[in-house]
Amino acid sequence: MTAYEVNFDGLIGPNHNYSGLAFGNLASSRNARNTSSPRQAALQGLEKMRTLHHLGYRQGFLLPQLRPDVATLRRLGFSGGDRSIINKAARQAPQLLSMIYSASSMWAANAATVTPSADSADGRLHFTPANLVTTSHRAIEHPQTQRCLETVFADPDKFAVHQALPSQNRFADEGAANHTRLSAGYGERGVGLFVYGRDNRTNLSSLHFPARQTLEASEAVARQHGISERAVFLQQSAEAINAGAFHNDVVAVGNGTVLFFHEQAFEAQSQADAFADLSERLPLQPVCVPRDQVSLEDAISSYLFNSQLLADADGNLERMRLIAPTECRDNPAVNAYLAQLAEDNSQPIGDVEFVDVRQSMSNGGGPACLRLRVVLTEEELAAVNPAFMLDDTRIDQLQAWVNDYYRDELDPSELKDPDFLNECYTAYDALTQVLGIGSYYDFQHA
Ligand code: SUG
């Protein structure tokens, strides 16, 4: 059956800011309290979507989540009207404002884990929103993620949108950033490669930063999607986590039968076992980047592995391209490696495109973080809510909307201003009008 990989990018919200909320994510810590540009961030994200559209790929997007999340402040004991709650929080617990104001839902690779219908037990396409329990600003995302996925993928005969796993440390789940679907062709039965940071035997004292994905979470998702028999589990190395690989997609990316990864990405024994298992199921093509060509530090600062690894626009997996962040071009070792890779005919990656997503990168989110990959058959594609598929006209409309409603600069101290709440709500209201999706956000029902 013909099937396509469609990327759904997170549309970046007017509240994009640098609050240093993600311990273990080096860029987030480095840029804490810096002034952001929500407008540049959103325009950069939309230009990346345009680049893919112009290259011939189908491109969709997911809605920004409603922020500030005043409902969470109510659950934390604040009462009154929305503006009054912001004022009280600004006085009594200003640190909570950065939590409920984060634009982190932009990193759609953490929205959910996705299993295509060719692989699942019931022939539907499955989504499990990630509980993101490791960080408090992201743990509040999953209810709105679920709602957004149910809006975009609304047909329950074709799409199954599950609830997030229980919000417990034991089931910590960060979604597709730690999952790669490998297959010989998009429409063919494939394998789910789940990469986790810890299980119940992991020596936690060896980790300086949190391991955000657990084996038990990955196993539960595989069970939900009916792919336990078609799942392979692989452990990230402590070395990679300690160097700042807070998700596997910072040190590895796969597509088709290709797994492109850093030499130090995985625990050695786990890698040997998983690769042997994968090789029995499909003609695995590992492309390992040696540490003496690209150090782990360079891989993480340039986000080489957070490139999007794409088949060509016809879905031909013999000819792949990387959509890499410009930071890779700026890093001499990475740039030299990529030039060599593109010339190396023993593997299918023959082309590299660079995209500027610096605003997102400064919070630790590269091109691949910004998108959720969904493999869709023709029939499933026809069932996707068309308001969320992009062409030039729609991208132009969204860019005009960003130019009209977004600030050019946002300092984290400005989150205390209740007028900024109104500014955000006005922007979301206008967005639903541009898209023609009616009242979507909670405040529109009030
Ligand atoms: O979860 N940054 C995000 C970046 C997510 C990147 N996603 C993938 N690698 N798939 C995170 O660490 C920073 C927010 C702040 O500090 O303001 C943040 O949440």
Coordinates of C-alpha atoms and ligand atoms in Angstrom, one line a residue:
M1 CA 0.0 0.0 0.0
T2 CA 1.3 3.5 -0.8
A3 CA 2.1 5.5 2.3
Y4 CA 3.9 8.7 3.0
E5 CA 5.8 10.2 5.9
V6 CA 4.2 13.5 6.8
N7 CA 5.8 15.8 9.2
F8 CA 3.6 17.8 11.6
D9 CA 5.5 20.6 13.1
G10 CA 4.6 22.4 16.3
L11 CA 3.5 25.9 15.5
I12 CA 5.6 28.1 17.9
G13 CA 3.5 30.2 20.2
P14 CA 3.6 34.0 21.1
N15 CA 5.0 33.0 24.5
H16 CA 8.3 31.5 23.4
N17 CA 10.8 32.4 26.1
Y18 CA 14.0 31.3 27.7
S19 CA 13.4 30.3 31.3
G20 CA 16.1 27.7 31.8
L21 CA 13.6 25.0 32.8
A22 CA 15.2 21.9 31.4
F23 CA 18.0 20.5 33.6
G24 CA 20.2 18.3 31.4
N25 CA 19.4 20.3 28.3
L26 CA 22.6 22.3 28.0
A27 CA 21.2 25.0 25.6
S28 CA 18.2 25.7 27.8
S29 CA 20.5 26.2 30.8
R30 CA 22.9 28.3 28.8
N31 CA 20.2 30.7 27.6
A32 CA 18.3 30.9 30.8
R33 CA 16.8 34.4 31.3
N34 CA 17.9 35.6 27.9
T35 CA 15.5 37.7 25.8
S36 CA 13.8 35.7 23.1
S37 CA 12.1 36.7 19.9
P38 CA 8.8 34.9 19.6
R39 CA 8.2 36.4 16.2
Q40 CA 11.6 35.2 14.8
A41 CA 11.0 31.8 16.4
A42 CA 7.6 31.3 14.8
L43 CA 8.8 32.7 11.4
Q44 CA 11.8 30.4 11.4
G45 CA 9.6 27.4 12.2
L46 CA 7.2 28.3 9.4
E47 CA 10.1 28.8 6.9
K48 CA 11.3 25.3 7.8
M49 CA 7.9 24.0 7.0
R50 CA 8.0 26.0 3.7
T51 CA 11.3 24.5 2.8
L52 CA 10.0 21.0 3.1
H53 CA 6.8 21.9 1.2
H54 CA 8.9 23.3 -1.6
L55 CA 11.1 20.2 -1.7
G56 CA 7.9 18.3 -2.4
Y57 CA 7.0 16.9 1.0
R58 CA 3.6 16.9 2.5
Q59 CA 3.7 19.1 5.6
G60 CA 1.3 19.6 8.5
F61 CA 1.4 21.4 11.8
L62 CA 0.0 21.1 15.3
L63 CA -1.5 24.0 17.3
P64 CA 0.3 25.9 20.0
Q65 CA -1.0 25.1 23.4
L66 CA -3.0 27.6 25.4
R67 CA -0.5 29.5 27.6
P68 CA -0.5 30.8 30.2
D69 CA -2.0 27.6 31.6
V70 CA -4.1 29.4 34.3
A71 CA -6.0 26.2 34.9
T72 CA -2.8 24.7 36.4
L73 CA -2.4 27.7 38.7
R74 CA -6.0 27.2 39.9
R75 CA -5.2 23.6 40.7
L76 CA -2.2 25.0 42.7
G77 CA -4.5 27.1 44.9
F78 CA -4.8 30.4 43.1
S79 CA -8.3 31.8 42.7
G80 CA -10.0 34.7 41.0
G81 CA -10.1 35.9 37.4
D82 CA -7.3 35.0 35.0
R83 CA -5.6 38.4 35.3
S84 CA -5.9 38.5 39.0
I85 CA -4.3 35.0 39.2
I86 CA -1.3 36.2 37.2
N87 CA -0.9 39.1 39.5
K88 CA -1.0 36.9 42.6
A89 CA 1.4 34.4 41.2
A90 CA 3.8 37.2 40.1
R91 CA 3.8 38.3 43.8
Q92 CA 3.7 35.0 45.6
A93 CA 5.4 32.4 43.3
P94 CA 6.9 34.0 40.2
Q95 CA 8.8 30.8 39.4
L96 CA 5.4 29.2 38.6
L97 CA 4.9 31.7 35.8
S98 CA 7.7 30.4 33.7
M99 CA 6.3 26.9 34.2
I100 CA 2.8 27.8 32.9
Y101 CA 4.1 30.1 30.2
S102 CA 6.5 27.8 28.4
A103 CA 6.0 27.4 24.7
S104 CA 7.5 23.9 24.9
S105 CA 4.7 22.2 23.0
M106 CA 6.5 23.5 19.9
W107 CA 8.8 20.4 20.2
A108 CA 6.3 18.1 18.6
A109 CA 8.7 15.2 18.6
N110 CA 7.8 15.0 22.3
A111 CA 4.1 15.3 21.7
A112 CA 3.5 11.5 21.2
T113 CA 4.7 8.2 20.0
V114 CA 3.3 7.2 16.7
T115 CA 2.8 3.7 15.2
P116 CA 1.6 3.5 11.6
S117 CA -1.3 1.3 10.7
A118 CA 0.9 -1.1 8.8
D119 CA 2.5 -2.1 12.1
S120 CA -0.3 -2.0 14.6
A121 CA -2.4 -4.9 15.7
D122 CA -5.7 -3.4 14.9
G123 CA -4.8 -1.8 11.6
R124 CA -5.3 1.8 13.0
L125 CA -2.7 4.5 13.3
H126 CA -1.9 4.9 17.0
F127 CA -0.8 7.9 19.0
T128 CA 0.2 8.0 22.7
P129 CA 0.7 11.5 24.0
A130 CA 3.8 11.7 26.1
N131 CA 3.4 12.3 29.8
L132 CA 6.6 14.4 29.9
V133 CA 6.7 13.8 33.6
T134 CA 10.4 14.7 34.1
T135 CA 9.9 18.5 33.8
S136 CA 7.0 20.3 35.4
H137 CA 6.6 22.8 32.5
R138 CA 6.2 19.9 30.1
A139 CA 4.2 17.6 32.3
I140 CA 1.2 19.9 31.8
E141 CA 1.2 19.4 28.0
H142 CA -0.4 16.0 27.5
P143 CA -4.1 16.8 28.0
Q144 CA -3.9 19.5 25.3
T145 CA -1.7 17.3 23.1
Q146 CA -4.4 14.7 23.2
R147 CA -7.1 17.2 22.3
C148 CA -5.0 18.5 19.4
L149 CA -4.3 15.1 18.1
E150 CA -8.0 14.2 18.3
T151 CA -8.8 17.3 16.4
V152 CA -6.2 16.7 13.6
F153 CA -6.7 12.9 13.4
A154 CA -10.4 12.8 14.2
D155 CA -11.6 9.6 12.6
P156 CA -11.7 6.9 15.2
D157 CA -12.0 4.1 12.6
K158 CA -8.6 5.1 11.3
F159 CA -6.8 6.8 14.2
A160 CA -6.5 5.8 17.9
V161 CA -5.4 8.6 20.2
H162 CA -4.7 7.1 23.6
Q163 CA -4.4 8.8 26.9
A164 CA -0.9 9.5 28.2
L165 CA 0.7 6.8 30.4
P166 CA 0.2 7.4 34.2
S167 CA 2.2 10.4 35.3
Q168 CA 4.7 8.6 37.4
N169 CA 8.5 8.7 37.3
R170 CA 8.4 4.9 36.6
F171 CA 6.6 5.5 33.3
A172 CA 8.4 8.7 32.3
D173 CA 7.8 9.0 28.6
E174 CA 9.0 11.7 26.1
G175 CA 7.4 10.4 23.0
A176 CA 8.8 10.1 19.5
A177 CA 12.1 11.7 20.4
N178 CA 13.0 8.2 21.8
H179 CA 11.3 6.1 19.1
T180 CA 12.2 5.3 15.5
R181 CA 10.0 3.4 13.2
L182 CA 12.2 1.4 10.8
S183 CA 10.8 -0.4 7.7
A184 CA 11.8 -1.4 4.2
G185 CA 9.0 0.8 2.8
Y186 CA 6.5 3.2 4.4
G187 CA 3.6 1.0 3.6
E188 CA 5.3 -2.2 4.7
R189 CA 5.3 -3.7 8.1
G190 CA 8.1 -2.2 10.2
V191 CA 9.7 -2.4 13.6
G192 CA 9.5 0.1 16.5
L193 CA 12.9 0.9 17.9
F194 CA 12.4 2.3 21.4
V195 CA 15.4 3.9 23.1
Y196 CA 15.3 4.4 26.8
G197 CA 17.5 6.0 29.3
R198 CA 16.9 3.9 32.4
D199 CA 15.3 0.7 33.6
N200 CA 15.0 -0.8 37.1
R201 CA 18.7 -2.0 36.9
T202 CA 20.2 1.3 35.9
N203 CA 22.7 2.7 38.4
L204 CA 21.2 6.2 38.8
S205 CA 24.3 7.5 40.5
S206 CA 26.1 7.2 37.1
L207 CA 23.7 9.8 35.7
H208 CA 24.4 13.5 36.2
F209 CA 21.3 14.5 34.4
P210 CA 17.8 12.9 34.3
A211 CA 17.2 9.9 32.0
R212 CA 13.8 11.0 30.7
Q213 CA 12.6 7.8 29.1
T214 CA 12.1 4.5 31.0
L215 CA 12.0 1.0 29.5
E216 CA 8.7 0.4 31.3
A217 CA 7.2 3.4 29.5
S218 CA 8.4 2.2 26.1
E219 CA 7.1 -1.3 26.8
A220 CA 3.7 0.1 27.8
V221 CA 3.5 2.2 24.6
A222 CA 4.4 -0.9 22.5
R223 CA 1.7 -2.8 24.2
Q224 CA -1.0 -0.1 23.7
H225 CA -0.1 0.0 20.0
G226 CA -0.2 -3.8 19.6
I227 CA 3.5 -4.0 18.5
S228 CA 5.1 -5.8 21.4
E229 CA 6.2 -8.5 19.0
R230 CA 7.6 -5.9 16.6
A231 CA 9.4 -3.7 19.1
V232 CA 13.1 -3.6 19.9
F233 CA 14.4 -1.8 23.0
L234 CA 17.8 -0.2 23.2
Q235 CA 19.4 1.7 26.1
Q236 CA 21.0 5.1 25.7
S237 CA 24.6 5.3 27.1
A238 CA 25.0 7.2 30.4
E239 CA 27.9 8.9 28.6
A240 CA 25.5 10.5 26.1
I241 CA 23.0 11.5 28.8
N242 CA 25.8 13.1 30.8
A243 CA 27.1 15.0 27.8
G244 CA 23.6 16.5 27.3
A245 CA 21.7 14.0 25.2
F246 CA 18.5 14.4 27.2
H247 CA 16.6 12.6 24.3
N248 CA 17.9 10.0 22.0
D249 CA 17.1 12.2 19.0
V250 CA 20.1 14.3 20.0
V251 CA 22.5 11.5 19.2
A252 CA 20.6 9.3 16.6
V253 CA 18.0 9.5 13.9
G254 CA 16.6 6.8 11.7
N255 CA 14.3 6.3 8.7
G256 CA 13.6 3.4 6.3
T257 CA 16.3 0.9 7.2
V258 CA 18.9 3.5 8.0
L259 CA 20.0 4.3 11.6
F260 CA 22.3 7.3 11.7
F261 CA 23.9 7.5 15.1
H262 CA 26.9 8.6 17.1
E263 CA 29.4 6.0 18.2
Q264 CA 28.8 6.8 21.9
A265 CA 25.0 7.0 21.7
F266 CA 24.1 3.6 23.1
E267 CA 25.2 1.1 25.8
A268 CA 27.5 -1.3 24.0
Q269 CA 25.8 -4.6 25.0
S270 CA 22.4 -3.2 24.5
Q271 CA 23.4 -2.0 21.0
A272 CA 24.9 -5.3 20.0
D273 CA 21.7 -7.1 21.0
A274 CA 19.3 -4.6 19.5
F275 CA 21.2 -4.4 16.2
A276 CA 21.3 -8.2 15.9
D277 CA 17.5 -8.3 16.6
L278 CA 16.8 -5.5 14.1
S279 CA 19.0 -7.2 11.4
E280 CA 16.9 -10.3 11.7
R281 CA 13.8 -8.3 10.9
L282 CA 15.0 -5.9 8.2
P283 CA 18.1 -5.1 6.2
L284 CA 19.4 -2.6 8.8
Q285 CA 21.9 0.0 7.4
P286 CA 23.7 1.4 10.4
V287 CA 25.6 4.7 9.7
C288 CA 27.8 5.3 12.7
V289 CA 29.5 8.6 13.1
P290 CA 32.9 7.9 14.8
R291 CA 33.9 10.0 17.8
D292 CA 37.3 10.8 16.2
Q293 CA 35.5 12.6 13.4
V294 CA 32.7 14.2 15.4
S295 CA 33.1 14.4 19.2
L296 CA 30.0 13.8 21.3
E297 CA 30.3 17.5 22.4
D298 CA 30.3 18.7 18.8
A299 CA 27.4 16.4 17.9
I300 CA 25.4 17.8 20.8
S301 CA 26.3 21.5 20.3
S302 CA 25.6 21.4 16.5
Y303 CA 22.6 19.0 16.8
L304 CA 23.8 17.0 13.9
F305 CA 21.5 14.1 14.8
N306 CA 18.6 16.3 15.4
S307 CA 18.5 16.7 11.6
Q308 CA 15.4 15.4 9.8
L309 CA 16.4 12.3 7.9
L310 CA 14.0 12.1 4.9
A311 CA 13.4 9.9 2.0
D312 CA 13.2 11.8 -1.3
A313 CA 9.9 13.5 -1.9
D314 CA 8.5 10.5 -3.8
G315 CA 9.1 8.4 -0.7
N316 CA 12.1 6.6 -2.3
L317 CA 14.2 5.4 0.7
E318 CA 17.2 4.7 -1.5
R319 CA 17.8 8.5 -1.8
M320 CA 17.8 10.3 1.5
R321 CA 18.5 13.9 2.6
L322 CA 19.2 15.5 5.9
I323 CA 17.5 18.7 6.9
A324 CA 20.2 20.0 9.3
P325 CA 20.4 23.1 11.6
T326 CA 22.8 25.8 10.3
E327 CA 24.8 25.2 13.5
C328 CA 26.1 22.0 11.6
R329 CA 27.4 24.2 8.8
D330 CA 29.1 26.5 11.3
N331 CA 30.9 23.6 13.1
P332 CA 34.0 22.7 11.1
A333 CA 34.2 19.1 12.2
V334 CA 30.5 18.5 11.5
N335 CA 30.5 20.4 8.2
A336 CA 33.5 18.3 7.0
Y337 CA 31.8 15.1 8.1
L338 CA 28.6 16.0 6.2
A339 CA 30.5 16.9 3.0
Q340 CA 32.1 13.5 3.2
L341 CA 28.9 11.7 4.0
A342 CA 27.1 13.2 1.0
E343 CA 29.8 11.8 -1.3
D344 CA 29.8 8.4 0.3
N345 CA 27.7 6.1 -2.0
S346 CA 27.8 3.2 0.4
Q347 CA 24.8 4.7 2.2
P348 CA 21.7 6.6 0.9
I349 CA 22.2 10.0 2.5
G350 CA 23.2 12.1 -0.5
D351 CA 22.0 15.6 0.2
V352 CA 22.0 18.1 3.1
E353 CA 19.8 21.2 3.4
F354 CA 20.5 23.7 6.2
V355 CA 17.7 25.4 8.0
D356 CA 17.8 28.3 10.5
V357 CA 15.8 27.5 13.7
R358 CA 18.1 29.3 16.0
Q359 CA 15.4 30.6 18.3
S360 CA 14.3 27.0 19.0
M361 CA 17.9 25.7 19.1
S362 CA 18.7 28.1 21.9
N363 CA 16.2 26.1 24.0
G364 CA 17.6 22.8 22.9
G365 CA 15.2 22.1 20.0
G366 CA 16.5 21.4 16.5
P367 CA 14.7 20.6 13.2
A368 CA 13.8 17.1 14.3
C369 CA 12.5 18.2 17.7
L370 CA 10.1 20.5 16.0
R371 CA 8.2 17.8 14.1
L372 CA 6.1 14.7 14.7
R373 CA 6.5 12.1 12.0
V374 CA 3.3 10.4 10.9
V375 CA 3.3 7.7 8.3
L376 CA -0.1 7.9 6.5
T377 CA -1.7 5.8 3.7
E378 CA -3.6 7.7 1.0
E379 CA -6.9 6.9 2.8
E380 CA -5.6 8.1 6.1
L381 CA -4.2 11.3 4.6
A382 CA -7.6 12.0 3.2
A383 CA -9.0 11.7 6.7
V384 CA -6.6 14.3 8.2
N385 CA -8.3 17.5 9.2
P386 CA -7.4 19.7 6.2
A387 CA -7.1 22.8 8.3
F388 CA -3.7 21.4 9.5
M389 CA -2.1 20.7 6.2
L390 CA 0.1 23.4 4.7
D391 CA 0.6 25.0 1.3
D392 CA 2.1 28.3 0.4
T393 CA -1.1 30.2 0.9
R394 CA -1.6 28.8 4.4
I395 CA 2.0 29.4 5.3
D396 CA 1.7 33.0 4.1
Q397 CA -1.5 33.4 6.2
L398 CA 0.2 32.0 9.3
Q399 CA 3.3 34.3 8.8
A400 CA 1.0 37.3 8.5
W401 CA -0.7 36.2 11.7
V402 CA 2.6 36.0 13.5
N403 CA 3.7 39.4 12.2
D404 CA 0.4 40.9 13.4
Y405 CA 0.3 39.3 16.9
Y406 CA 3.8 38.4 18.1
R407 CA 6.3 40.5 20.0
D408 CA 9.7 40.9 18.5
E409 CA 11.2 40.5 21.9
L410 CA 10.2 38.9 25.1
D411 CA 12.1 39.1 28.4
P412 CA 11.1 36.4 31.0
S413 CA 10.3 39.2 33.5
E414 CA 7.5 40.3 31.2
L415 CA 5.5 37.1 32.0
K416 CA 4.4 38.9 35.2
D417 CA 2.4 41.4 33.2
P418 CA -1.3 40.4 33.0
D419 CA -1.6 42.3 29.7
F420 CA 0.6 39.7 28.1
L421 CA -2.0 37.1 28.9
N422 CA -4.6 39.1 26.9
E423 CA -2.1 39.5 24.1
C424 CA -1.7 35.7 23.9
Y425 CA -5.4 35.0 24.1
T426 CA -6.0 37.6 21.3
A427 CA -3.4 35.8 19.2
Y428 CA -4.9 32.4 19.7
D429 CA -8.4 33.8 19.0
A430 CA -7.1 35.2 15.7
L431 CA -5.4 31.9 14.9
T432 CA -8.6 29.9 15.1
Q433 CA -10.2 32.4 12.8
V434 CA -7.4 32.1 10.2
L435 CA -7.7 28.3 10.3
G436 CA -11.5 28.4 10.4
I437 CA -11.7 25.8 13.2
G438 CA -14.2 27.6 15.4
S439 CA -13.8 27.8 19.2
Y440 CA -10.9 25.5 20.1
Y441 CA -9.2 27.1 23.2
D442 CA -10.8 26.9 26.6
F443 CA -11.1 30.7 27.0
Q444 CA -13.2 30.8 23.8
H445 CA -15.8 28.7 25.6
A446 CA -15.9 30.8 28.7
Ligands
SUG1 O1 12.2 19.3 26.7 N1 13.4 22.5 26.0 C1 12.9 21.3 25.5 C2 13.6 20.9 24.2 C3 12.9 19.7 23.6 C4 13.7 19.2 22.4 N2 13.1 18.0 21.9 C5 13.7 17.0 21.4 N3 15.0 16.8 21.5 N4 13.0 16.1 20.8 C6 13.1 20.1 26.6 O2 14.2 20.1 27.2 C7 13.4 24.5 27.5 C8 12.4 25.5 28.1 C9 13.0 26.6 28.8 O3 14.1 26.4 29.4 O4 12.4 27.7 28.8 C10 12.8 23.2 27.0 O5 11.8 22.7 27.6

